[in-house]
């Protein structure tokens, strides 16, 4: 038995009937919960009933830690991190909580002894898909690391009734299905009806004079909603810290709309309720068509206003003055989605708490910090002034006021530089007028960061160039990271055990310790154990592929995997060009030797993003041809795994040999999947983009397959006038592929199906696929050669894992804590449940 397997958890300081962690106590708790919560005897219980019983059993243990955590923070008087994010892509809770509570093995034993299967129960959980992709998943990793590092933190977001859509593949096309994650109930959340707040919308503003004779502004809104918080405890790894994720649900505000009731308009009042609840109904997909959607701005303002009101309430309840607000809270803006918070905090302080403007502005600027996740100009958020002013009239005034004072200051520093003023202004006045959310976030924050070294440099030199010149200290870098608890211990238990058997389990909390594996790369026993784990993981994924798609794949072939949102800049279609290249080689010479490969794709396309959906059809269509061609003889398989989400991704990373990170240089801010692959021993084929640059630095050039244009090359090529057609004429194999796509070779003779894609490549190719094609194929040939030498490949695989310490989200959070937030850990002691409940008393909320 390895250290990780020890049955007695080290957090178990207290054993009692309600919260104990021994097998006997856990079994009894499960039986009780099946009876008292699900209302079932074992003989009629379903798998889902057992899942729920287990989930509540685990939740009881979380709650004990969660309450202890709140008590520890109450008196501590320390600064708390508030992570404001429109998305938290948590993934399923059960397995992760078992790992972090250190009761995975005892629970597995208890479940097995009861004749059940833990994996099956874990698979019952519907994941909360409250995010689109990287940004939302990053928020989830950060919440886990904050708790693991015992840092006082609260995550604030939206409790969407429908998360990211489920994806089905029909006839090779994506079909979107509503995500009904709440339909069987959510055992991990706790409604906190007492802490509901009111949020106002619309209407107008007016001046009034106070009794003291001061002129003030009053916002007379059109309607108001109620924000109701649902809390989910986020437990750290083997600590007692369980922080809070507080997600807001919109409901009708009875108090505001009471006139309706008084007038007897019962149906009108009920109607208002349905309208109100629409606000948090659905997560918006990260779509090109989204610009200017009113409901999206309502969502953003709603959750930010709820959260800031909540923070102010906590602050005042602890007997503090609002002048010290920033000493007790720092609010991290996860991209610009919560940036309206800058104006909202000003409004709350100035209008509702009568603070002088200058003081309020100082507090505000010392409260917020902003993380930028994108350089794509089309992805920078801006709101038409008309829409903004109709929904948030007072906030628009406040933004104008902030802008005026800010630009006055700029003008003093850079007299007569109208270009600079126009670039820095919070208002885009180049055509139709817009509020620029990145500028609002930048002006209102004490720190701005990018998410990888290269990205942060590009933020300084492109999107926020003028801000960087104005405030050279303000923009910094915090390279993203991922939590090794979910992405190694939970997803790849066999590899985790192998590692722990050699170096102990300290690496789970201190990922740099994986370095010790370097000493083992020449240990043949260790290398073959490493290979066996990889093979077993590939066999498991092969089985899932068969179950999900009906396609049989060879677990000994190279698993070449690209999983991420489907987007032109991520270039899944470049990967396809390579697949067709190999296919054509086999067609030309069926007897040639070739390293067998299984190409796996997964990812969702935004419902309104036509080209991305066509890319999915391209992948599945090429698969149809390649997978069934007798000349290929099974040496190439192409698979599209439907419904890529956190749950479905967990078996993918451990099974990868090759990780595809092939975005056009300068377009992928960081990437985080790249880190998950490498940690699990996959080698990367990638461009010098996002965190790939740092991953390559860490693992060594010789353990990374680099290809393609650099950011500078891309800029130079575009400057000189890029002509994709030239590359088409230059490389006959490329020409051949493009012609095959046009002539219907992969679309059953349909010459129109892929025309939009082909025309885009030939005449625009904004992401430079054709320019990078040759280098990519040559690099892939080097990959195949390397793979043929299994011993060498295994060494490179081990070195990738061994050198990934930097990419733990613990390191990212330590960077934020030290360089940005200035916060320190607060350890939490457990209290005995019985003792904590010795007497009952009634408190006012
Ligand atoms: C915006 C307006 C309206 C509706 C939706 C959106 C929206 C939603 C989500 C815009 C963007 C997103 C998500 C962006 C995202 O995931 N970015 C990724 O962030 C990761 C974490 O930093 C990086 O690793 C990726 O490189 C970056 O693409």
Coordinates of C-alpha atoms in Angstrom, one line a residue, residues 30 89 127:
X30 CA -25.0 6.3 3.7
X89 CA -16.7 25.2 -15.0
X127 CA -21.6 18.1 -13.9

